[in-house]
Amino acid sequence: MRPKSLEKEAAIRSIALQIISEEGLENLSMQKLAKAANISPRTIYIKYENKEDLLVKLFIEEVLGAYEKAVLENFDPKMGFTEGMKKLWLNTFSYLKNNKPAFSLIQYGKSSPLLNKAFQEKNIRQGEFFAPIHTFLKIHVKTGLIPDLPHDVHRALLFSPIQDLVAEYFDHLDRPVQIITEEVILTCCEIVIKGITNQKNNEQH
Amino acid sequence: MRPKSLEKEAAIRSIALQIISEEGLENLSMQKLAKAANISPRTIYIKYENKEDLLVKLFIEEVLGAYEKAVLENFDPKMGFTEGMKKLWLNTFSYLKNNKPAFSLIQYGKSSPLLNKAFQEKNIRQGEFFAPIHTFLKIHVKTGLIPDLPHDVHRALLFSPIQDLVAEYFDHLDRPVQIITEEVILTCCEIVIKGITNQKNNEQH
DNA sequence: AAAGTAAGTAAACGTTTGTTTACTTTTAAA
DNA sequence: TTTAAAAGTAAACAAACGTTTACTTACTTT
């Protein structure tokens, strides 16, 4: 029997991401994708059940999987809070700034009902994405360094600014002067850390 | 001559938002919209040049216009920093939590190249959205209360968490216990304020 | 009351959509 | 070397797409 061509599957995924990033999810069609990948539309249906299946697998497996791996590289839940946060922020920035297609689909994941639902179901059925961050935060809640808030609230406070900064990095890409640099990222990270940490020695009653 | 029916225009806009919110931007079609609004497709083209024109006007005029107005209600750039921030955060929360369709399209504005481009062009040509917030931050930079960072960086640090919290509010809507309440919003706002403000009396060298 | 004109409709335009049918090619195992 | 079977292709399917044509309705103005 003839084996599946892995190159063709990889081409489908990367070209789909490219179209979504450049023209938007609403302008991705199976026929456009097939033509751009130089294959027959039928070939896509050998690897994916239908368009929704393709989009969901692209989002969950290709994009979020690689994103999680990149963010957690050289990160350990037992790290000190400041060290860990800076590692996570810098990993996020250096991965996403070189992967605009991935960032685009992650953004769509917050808008599209289809992708949003897929994300929540995956989180429930197969365990949370970014589980080591979960552990990391729990440890620092236990020591009393950061307040005991729901994990989703922690995420909003600690990581939504870095994602917004990446969006701004891309918005400024064609301008002469870059304002979102690694130095700015670290400054912002320190500001976020300062906000969340309980500096017990400073309590004034 | 026969006047335009304002009700029909309003119906087009509100039903379009509803479809985008429930089924996604990628599933909004002119024919579906016309049928849902009980009008002929041609009627939409009396009021809008084409589909892109409809989407852009929906985003810029209907959604961002109303959003800006709601967020700035009873806000004054001359307010104290903590007071102003809390006002902006609570206004944002109370407006968006009752306007899921608006929130959905705002999220799409960060993903879709069409809407993103429209937003940037409008900001350049007709002056920034949320100009009073600009002024507000400049005042508190001048007094030295907050660091002098680019406005986009301020925005990421000060307002991206509240937008993320609204997204989480909607994600948790069908669960028995609500975790995103006005109280949580205020707690988070205080954490963000604590991070950004230069507490000169606490400097330890 | 009549005229004039924009608003609005029903139906259809040519394209493109997601997907499938009928067929050919490729390749590992017999 | 033959063969079974999945991979892959070209072409086409009905349905839905964005948009327009030809026509009717409704309302302001004269």
Coordinates of C-alpha atoms (C1' of nucleotides) in Angstrom, one line a residue:
Chain A
M1 CA 0.0 0.0 0.0
R2 CA 1.1 3.5 -0.7
P3 CA 2.2 5.6 2.3
K4 CA 0.8 9.1 3.0
S5 CA 3.1 11.8 1.9
L6 CA 4.1 13.7 5.1
E7 CA 5.4 16.6 3.0
K8 CA 1.9 17.2 1.5
E9 CA 0.3 17.2 4.9
A10 CA 2.9 19.7 6.2
A11 CA 2.3 21.8 3.1
I12 CA -1.5 21.8 3.7
R13 CA -1.0 23.0 7.3
S14 CA 1.6 25.7 6.7
I15 CA -0.1 27.1 3.6
A16 CA -3.5 27.1 5.4
L17 CA -1.9 29.1 8.3
Q18 CA -0.3 31.5 5.8
I19 CA -3.7 32.2 4.1
I20 CA -5.4 32.7 7.5
S21 CA -2.7 35.1 8.6
E22 CA -2.6 37.2 5.4
E23 CA -6.3 37.1 4.3
G24 CA -8.2 36.1 7.3
L25 CA -10.0 32.9 8.4
E26 CA -13.1 34.1 6.6
N27 CA -11.2 34.0 3.3
L28 CA -9.7 30.5 3.6
S29 CA -11.4 28.0 1.2
M30 CA -10.6 24.4 0.5
Q31 CA -10.1 25.1 -3.2
K32 CA -7.8 28.1 -2.6
L33 CA -5.8 26.0 -0.2
A34 CA -5.5 23.1 -2.6
K35 CA -4.4 25.3 -5.5
A36 CA -1.8 27.1 -3.3
A37 CA -0.5 23.8 -2.1
N38 CA -0.4 22.4 -5.7
I39 CA -2.6 19.4 -4.8
S40 CA -6.1 18.2 -5.6
P41 CA -8.9 19.3 -3.2
R42 CA -9.6 15.6 -2.7
T43 CA -6.1 15.1 -1.1
I44 CA -7.1 17.4 1.8
Y45 CA -10.1 15.1 2.5
I46 CA -7.8 12.1 2.8
K47 CA -6.2 13.7 5.8
Y48 CA -9.1 15.7 7.2
E49 CA -12.8 14.8 7.5
N50 CA -13.9 18.3 6.5
K51 CA -13.1 22.0 6.7
E52 CA -14.0 22.3 10.4
D53 CA -11.8 19.2 11.2
L54 CA -8.9 20.8 9.4
L55 CA -9.3 24.1 11.3
V56 CA -9.6 22.5 14.7
K57 CA -6.6 20.2 14.1
L58 CA -4.6 23.1 12.8
F59 CA -5.5 25.1 15.9
I60 CA -5.1 22.4 18.6
E61 CA -2.3 20.2 17.2
E62 CA -0.2 22.4 15.0
V63 CA -0.5 25.8 16.6
L64 CA -1.3 25.4 20.3
G65 CA 0.9 22.3 20.6
A66 CA 4.0 24.1 19.2
Y67 CA 3.2 27.2 21.1
E68 CA 3.0 25.4 24.4
K69 CA 6.3 23.6 23.7
A70 CA 8.1 26.9 22.8
V71 CA 6.7 28.8 25.9
L72 CA 7.7 26.1 28.3
E73 CA 11.2 25.6 26.9
N74 CA 13.8 25.6 29.7
F75 CA 11.0 26.5 32.1
D76 CA 10.6 24.6 35.4
P77 CA 7.6 25.0 37.8
K78 CA 10.0 25.1 40.7
M79 CA 11.7 28.2 39.4
G80 CA 11.6 31.4 41.5
F81 CA 8.6 33.6 40.6
T82 CA 10.5 36.4 38.9
E83 CA 12.9 34.1 37.1
G84 CA 10.0 31.9 35.9
M85 CA 7.8 34.8 34.7
K86 CA 10.7 36.4 32.8
K87 CA 11.5 33.0 31.1
L88 CA 7.8 32.6 30.1
W89 CA 7.5 36.1 28.8
L90 CA 10.7 36.0 26.8
N91 CA 9.8 32.5 25.4
T92 CA 6.4 33.8 24.4
F93 CA 7.8 36.9 22.7
S94 CA 10.7 35.1 20.8
Y95 CA 8.4 32.4 19.6
L96 CA 5.5 34.4 18.4
K97 CA 7.4 37.3 16.8
N98 CA 8.8 34.7 14.4
N99 CA 5.5 32.9 13.8
K100 CA 2.9 35.4 12.7
P101 CA 0.7 32.7 11.2
A102 CA 0.6 30.9 14.6
F103 CA -0.2 34.1 16.4
S104 CA -3.0 35.0 14.0
L105 CA -4.7 31.7 14.5
I106 CA -4.3 32.0 18.3
Q107 CA -6.1 35.3 18.0
Y108 CA -8.9 33.7 16.0
G109 CA -9.2 31.1 18.7
K110 CA -10.5 33.9 21.0
S111 CA -13.0 35.1 18.4
S112 CA -14.3 32.1 16.4
P113 CA -17.0 30.0 18.3
L114 CA -15.7 26.9 16.5
L115 CA -12.1 27.3 17.7
N116 CA -13.1 28.6 21.1
K117 CA -15.3 25.5 21.7
A118 CA -12.6 23.2 20.5
F119 CA -10.1 24.7 22.9
Q120 CA -12.4 24.4 25.9
E121 CA -13.2 20.8 25.1
K122 CA -9.6 19.8 24.7
N123 CA -8.8 21.5 28.0
I124 CA -11.5 19.5 29.7
R125 CA -10.9 16.1 28.1
Q126 CA -7.2 15.9 27.8
G127 CA -6.0 18.1 30.6
E128 CA -5.1 21.7 30.6
F129 CA -2.7 23.3 28.2
F130 CA 0.2 24.8 30.0
A131 CA -0.1 22.6 33.0
P132 CA 3.4 23.4 34.3
I133 CA 2.3 27.1 34.6
H134 CA -0.6 25.9 36.7
T135 CA 1.8 24.2 39.1
F136 CA 4.2 27.1 39.1
L137 CA 1.4 29.5 40.2
K138 CA 0.1 27.1 42.8
I139 CA 3.6 26.9 44.4
H140 CA 3.8 30.7 44.7
V141 CA 0.3 31.0 46.0
K142 CA 1.2 28.5 48.8
T143 CA 4.2 30.5 49.9
G144 CA 2.0 33.6 50.0
L145 CA 4.1 35.5 47.4
I146 CA 1.1 35.9 45.1
P147 CA -2.6 36.1 46.0
D148 CA -4.9 33.1 45.8
L149 CA -7.0 33.9 42.7
P150 CA -8.7 31.5 40.2
H151 CA -6.3 30.3 37.6
D152 CA -8.1 32.2 34.8
V153 CA -7.8 35.4 36.7
H154 CA -4.1 34.8 37.2
R155 CA -3.7 34.2 33.5
A156 CA -5.5 37.5 32.6
L157 CA -3.3 39.4 35.0
L158 CA 0.0 37.8 34.3
F159 CA -0.1 36.9 30.6
S160 CA -2.6 38.9 28.7
P161 CA -0.2 42.0 28.5
I162 CA 2.5 40.0 26.8
Q163 CA 0.0 38.7 24.2
D164 CA -1.2 42.3 23.6
L165 CA 2.4 43.4 23.2
V166 CA 3.1 40.8 20.5
A167 CA 0.0 42.1 18.6
E168 CA 1.5 45.6 18.8
Y169 CA 4.9 44.2 17.7
F170 CA 3.2 43.0 14.5
D171 CA 1.2 46.2 14.1
H172 CA 4.5 48.2 14.2
L173 CA 6.5 45.9 12.0
D174 CA 6.4 48.2 8.9
R175 CA 7.3 51.4 10.8
P176 CA 10.8 52.8 10.9
V177 CA 11.3 52.6 14.7
Q178 CA 10.4 49.5 16.6
I179 CA 8.9 50.2 20.0
I180 CA 8.3 46.6 21.1
T181 CA 11.8 45.2 21.9
E182 CA 13.0 42.5 24.2
E183 CA 14.0 45.3 26.7
V184 CA 10.4 46.7 26.7
I185 CA 9.1 43.2 27.2
L186 CA 11.2 42.8 30.3
T187 CA 10.3 46.2 31.7
C188 CA 6.6 45.3 31.3
C189 CA 7.2 41.9 32.9
E190 CA 8.7 43.5 35.9
I191 CA 5.7 45.9 36.2
V192 CA 3.3 42.9 36.1
I193 CA 5.4 41.1 38.7
K194 CA 5.4 44.1 41.0
G195 CA 1.6 44.3 40.8
I196 CA 0.9 40.7 41.7
T197 CA 3.4 40.1 44.4
N198 CA 2.6 40.6 48.1
Q199 CA 5.4 42.6 49.4
K200 CA 4.7 41.8 53.1
N201 CA 7.4 44.1 54.3
N202 CA 5.6 47.0 52.8
E203 CA 2.2 46.6 54.5
Q204 CA 1.1 49.9 56.0
H205 CA -1.8 49.7 58.5
Chain B
M1 CA -39.4 60.8 -2.1
R2 CA -39.5 57.8 0.3
P3 CA -37.3 58.0 3.3
K4 CA -34.9 55.3 4.4
S5 CA -36.3 53.1 7.1
L6 CA -34.1 53.6 10.2
E7 CA -35.6 50.5 11.8
K8 CA -34.4 48.3 8.9
E9 CA -30.8 49.7 9.1
A10 CA -30.8 49.0 12.8
A11 CA -32.1 45.5 12.2
I12 CA -29.4 44.8 9.7
R13 CA -26.7 45.9 12.1
S14 CA -28.0 44.1 15.2
I15 CA -28.8 40.9 13.4
A16 CA -25.4 40.9 11.7
L17 CA -23.7 41.3 15.1
Q18 CA -25.8 38.5 16.5
I19 CA -24.8 36.1 13.7
I20 CA -21.2 37.0 14.1
S21 CA -21.4 36.4 17.8
E22 CA -23.2 33.1 17.6
E23 CA -21.8 31.5 14.4
G24 CA -18.6 33.5 13.7
L25 CA -17.6 36.1 11.2
E26 CA -16.7 33.3 8.8
N27 CA -20.3 32.2 8.8
L28 CA -22.0 35.5 8.1
S29 CA -23.4 35.7 4.6
M30 CA -25.5 38.5 3.0
Q31 CA -28.3 36.1 2.1
K32 CA -28.4 34.7 5.6
L33 CA -28.5 38.2 7.1
A34 CA -31.2 39.3 4.7
K35 CA -33.4 36.3 5.6
A36 CA -32.9 36.7 9.3
A37 CA -33.8 40.4 9.1
N38 CA -36.8 39.7 6.9
I39 CA -35.7 41.9 4.1
S40 CA -34.4 41.5 0.5
P41 CA -30.6 41.2 0.0
R42 CA -30.9 44.3 -2.2
T43 CA -31.9 46.4 0.7
I44 CA -28.6 45.8 2.4
Y45 CA -26.9 47.2 -0.7
I46 CA -28.9 50.4 -0.5
K47 CA -27.2 51.1 2.8
Y48 CA -23.8 49.5 2.3
E49 CA -21.6 49.3 -0.8
N50 CA -20.7 45.7 -0.3
K51 CA -20.0 43.1 2.4
E52 CA -16.7 44.6 3.4
D53 CA -18.2 48.0 3.7
L54 CA -20.9 46.6 6.0
L55 CA -18.4 44.8 8.2
V56 CA -16.1 47.9 8.5
K57 CA -19.0 50.2 9.4
L58 CA -20.4 47.7 11.8
F59 CA -17.1 47.5 13.5
I60 CA -16.0 51.2 13.5
E61 CA -19.3 53.0 13.8
E62 CA -21.7 50.6 15.6
V63 CA -19.4 48.7 17.9
L64 CA -16.3 50.8 18.6
G65 CA -18.3 54.0 18.7
A66 CA -20.7 52.7 21.3
Y67 CA -17.9 51.0 23.2
E68 CA -15.9 54.2 23.5
K69 CA -18.9 56.1 24.7
A70 CA -19.7 53.5 27.3
V71 CA -16.2 53.2 28.6
L72 CA -15.7 57.0 28.9
E73 CA -19.1 57.6 30.7
N74 CA -18.5 59.8 33.7
F75 CA -14.8 59.6 33.1
D76 CA -12.7 62.7 33.2
P77 CA -9.0 62.8 32.2
K78 CA -8.3 65.0 35.2
M79 CA -9.4 62.3 37.6
G80 CA -6.9 60.8 40.1
F81 CA -5.1 57.8 38.7
T82 CA -6.8 55.1 40.9
E83 CA -10.2 56.7 40.6
G84 CA -9.9 57.0 36.8
M85 CA -8.6 53.5 36.3
K86 CA -11.4 52.0 38.4
K87 CA -14.0 54.0 36.5
L88 CA -12.6 52.8 33.2
W89 CA -12.4 49.2 34.3
L90 CA -15.9 49.1 35.7
N91 CA -17.4 50.9 32.7
T92 CA -15.7 48.4 30.4
F93 CA -17.0 45.4 32.4
S94 CA -20.6 46.6 32.8
Y95 CA -20.9 47.5 29.1
L96 CA -19.3 44.5 27.6
K97 CA -20.9 41.9 29.8
N98 CA -24.3 43.0 28.5
N99 CA -23.1 43.2 24.9
K100 CA -21.7 39.9 23.9
P101 CA -22.1 40.6 20.1
A102 CA -20.1 43.8 20.5
F103 CA -17.4 42.0 22.4
S104 CA -17.2 39.3 19.8
L105 CA -16.7 41.8 17.0
I106 CA -14.1 43.6 19.0
Q107 CA -12.2 40.3 19.4
Y108 CA -12.5 39.8 15.6
G109 CA -11.0 43.2 15.2
K110 CA -7.8 41.8 16.6
S111 CA -7.8 38.8 14.2
S112 CA -9.3 39.8 10.9
P113 CA -6.8 41.7 8.6
L114 CA -9.8 43.6 7.1
L115 CA -11.0 45.0 10.5
N116 CA -7.5 45.5 11.9
K117 CA -6.6 47.6 8.9
A118 CA -9.8 49.6 9.2
F119 CA -9.1 50.3 12.8
Q120 CA -5.6 51.5 12.2
E121 CA -6.7 53.7 9.3
K122 CA -9.5 55.3 11.3
N123 CA -7.1 55.9 14.2
I124 CA -4.7 57.7 11.9
R125 CA -7.2 59.7 9.8
Q126 CA -9.8 60.8 12.3
G127 CA -7.8 60.8 15.5
E128 CA -7.3 58.1 18.1
F129 CA -10.2 56.3 19.7
F130 CA -10.2 56.8 23.5
A131 CA -8.4 60.1 23.2
P132 CA -9.3 61.1 26.8
I133 CA -7.5 58.1 28.1
H134 CA -4.4 59.3 26.2
T135 CA -4.7 62.6 28.0
F136 CA -5.3 60.9 31.3
L137 CA -2.1 58.9 31.1
K138 CA -0.1 61.8 29.9
I139 CA -1.1 63.8 33.0
H140 CA 0.0 61.0 35.3
V141 CA 3.2 60.5 33.4
K142 CA 4.0 64.2 33.9
T143 CA 3.5 64.0 37.7
G144 CA 5.8 60.9 37.7
L145 CA 3.2 58.6 39.1
I146 CA 3.5 56.2 36.2
P147 CA 6.5 55.5 34.0
D148 CA 6.8 57.2 30.6
L149 CA 6.2 54.3 28.2
P150 CA 4.7 54.4 24.6
H151 CA 0.9 54.6 24.7
D152 CA 0.5 51.2 23.1
V153 CA 2.6 49.7 25.9
H154 CA 0.5 51.5 28.6
R155 CA -2.6 50.1 26.9
A156 CA -1.3 46.5 27.0
L157 CA -0.3 46.8 30.7
L158 CA -3.4 48.7 31.9
F159 CA -6.3 47.4 29.8
S160 CA -5.5 44.0 28.3
P161 CA -6.3 42.2 31.6
I162 CA -9.8 43.6 31.8
Q163 CA -10.6 42.6 28.2
D164 CA -9.3 39.1 29.0
L165 CA -11.4 39.0 32.1
V166 CA -14.5 39.8 30.1
A167 CA -13.7 36.9 27.7
E168 CA -13.5 34.7 30.8
Y169 CA -16.8 36.0 32.1
F170 CA -18.5 34.9 28.9
D171 CA -16.7 31.5 28.9
H172 CA -18.0 30.9 32.5
L173 CA -21.5 32.1 31.8
D174 CA -23.1 28.7 31.7
R175 CA -21.4 27.4 34.8
P176 CA -23.1 27.2 38.2
V177 CA -20.6 29.5 40.0
Q178 CA -19.5 32.8 38.5
I179 CA -15.9 33.7 39.2
I180 CA -15.7 36.9 37.3
T181 CA -17.7 39.4 39.4
E182 CA -17.4 43.1 39.9
E183 CA -15.5 42.5 43.1
V184 CA -12.9 40.4 41.2
I185 CA -12.6 43.1 38.6
L186 CA -11.8 45.7 41.2
T187 CA -9.3 43.4 42.9
C188 CA -7.5 42.9 39.5
C189 CA -7.7 46.7 38.8
E190 CA -5.9 47.4 42.1
I191 CA -3.2 44.8 41.2
V192 CA -2.6 46.5 37.9
I193 CA -2.5 49.9 39.5
K194 CA 0.0 48.7 42.0
G195 CA 2.3 47.4 39.3
I196 CA 2.4 50.5 37.2
T197 CA 2.7 53.2 39.9
N198 CA 6.0 54.5 41.1
Q199 CA 5.7 54.4 44.8
K200 CA 8.5 56.8 45.6
N201 CA 8.1 56.3 49.4
N202 CA 9.0 52.7 49.0
E203 CA 12.2 52.9 47.1
Q204 CA 14.8 50.8 48.8
H205 CA 18.4 51.3 47.8
Chain C
dA1 C1' -54.5 64.8 -6.2
dA2 C1' -50.7 63.9 -9.2
dA3 C1' -46.1 63.3 -10.1
dG4 C1' -41.6 62.0 -9.2
dT5 C1' -38.1 59.5 -6.9
dA6 C1' -35.8 56.8 -3.6
dA7 C1' -36.7 52.6 -0.8
dG8 C1' -37.6 48.1 -1.1
dT9 C1' -38.8 43.4 -3.3
dA10 C1' -38.5 38.9 -5.9
dA11 C1' -35.9 36.5 -8.7
dA12 C1' -32.0 35.6 -10.8
dC13 C1' -27.0 36.4 -12.3
dG14 C1' -22.3 34.2 -12.8
dT15 C1' -18.9 32.4 -9.2
dT16 C1' -17.3 30.1 -5.7
dT17 C1' -18.2 27.2 -2.0
dG18 C1' -17.5 22.4 0.4
dT19 C1' -17.4 18.0 -1.0
dT20 C1' -17.6 13.7 -4.0
dT21 C1' -17.4 10.6 -8.1
dA22 C1' -14.7 8.1 -11.2
dC23 C1' -10.3 7.2 -12.4
dT24 C1' -5.0 6.7 -12.2
dT25 C1' -0.7 6.3 -9.7
dT26 C1' 2.3 4.6 -6.4
dT27 C1' 4.3 1.3 -3.3
dA28 C1' 4.7 -2.4 0.3
dA29 C1' 3.8 -7.1 0.8
dA30 C1' 2.8 -11.8 -1.4
Chain D
dT1 C1' 6.6 -9.8 -10.5
dT2 C1' 2.3 -9.6 -9.6
dT3 C1' -1.3 -7.6 -6.8
dA4 C1' -4.1 -5.4 -3.4
dA5 C1' -5.2 -1.1 -1.6
dA6 C1' -4.5 3.3 -0.1
dA7 C1' -2.9 7.9 -2.0
dG8 C1' -3.7 11.1 -5.2
dT9 C1' -5.8 13.5 -9.4
dA10 C1' -9.2 15.8 -12.7
dA11 C1' -13.5 17.0 -13.1
dA12 C1' -17.8 17.7 -11.6
dC13 C1' -21.7 18.0 -8.1
dA14 C1' -25.5 20.7 -5.8
dA15 C1' -25.7 24.4 -2.8
dA16 C1' -24.6 28.8 -1.3
dC17 C1' -22.0 32.9 -2.2
dG18 C1' -21.9 38.2 -3.2
dT19 C1' -24.2 41.0 -6.1
dT20 C1' -27.5 42.9 -9.8
dT21 C1' -31.6 43.4 -12.8
dA22 C1' -36.2 44.5 -13.4
dC23 C1' -39.9 45.8 -11.1
dT24 C1' -43.3 47.6 -7.3
dT25 C1' -44.2 50.3 -3.3
dA26 C1' -44.5 54.2 -0.4
dC27 C1' -43.9 58.8 0.7
dT28 C1' -42.5 63.8 0.0
dT29 C1' -43.2 67.6 -2.8
dT30 C1' -45.7 70.4 -5.9

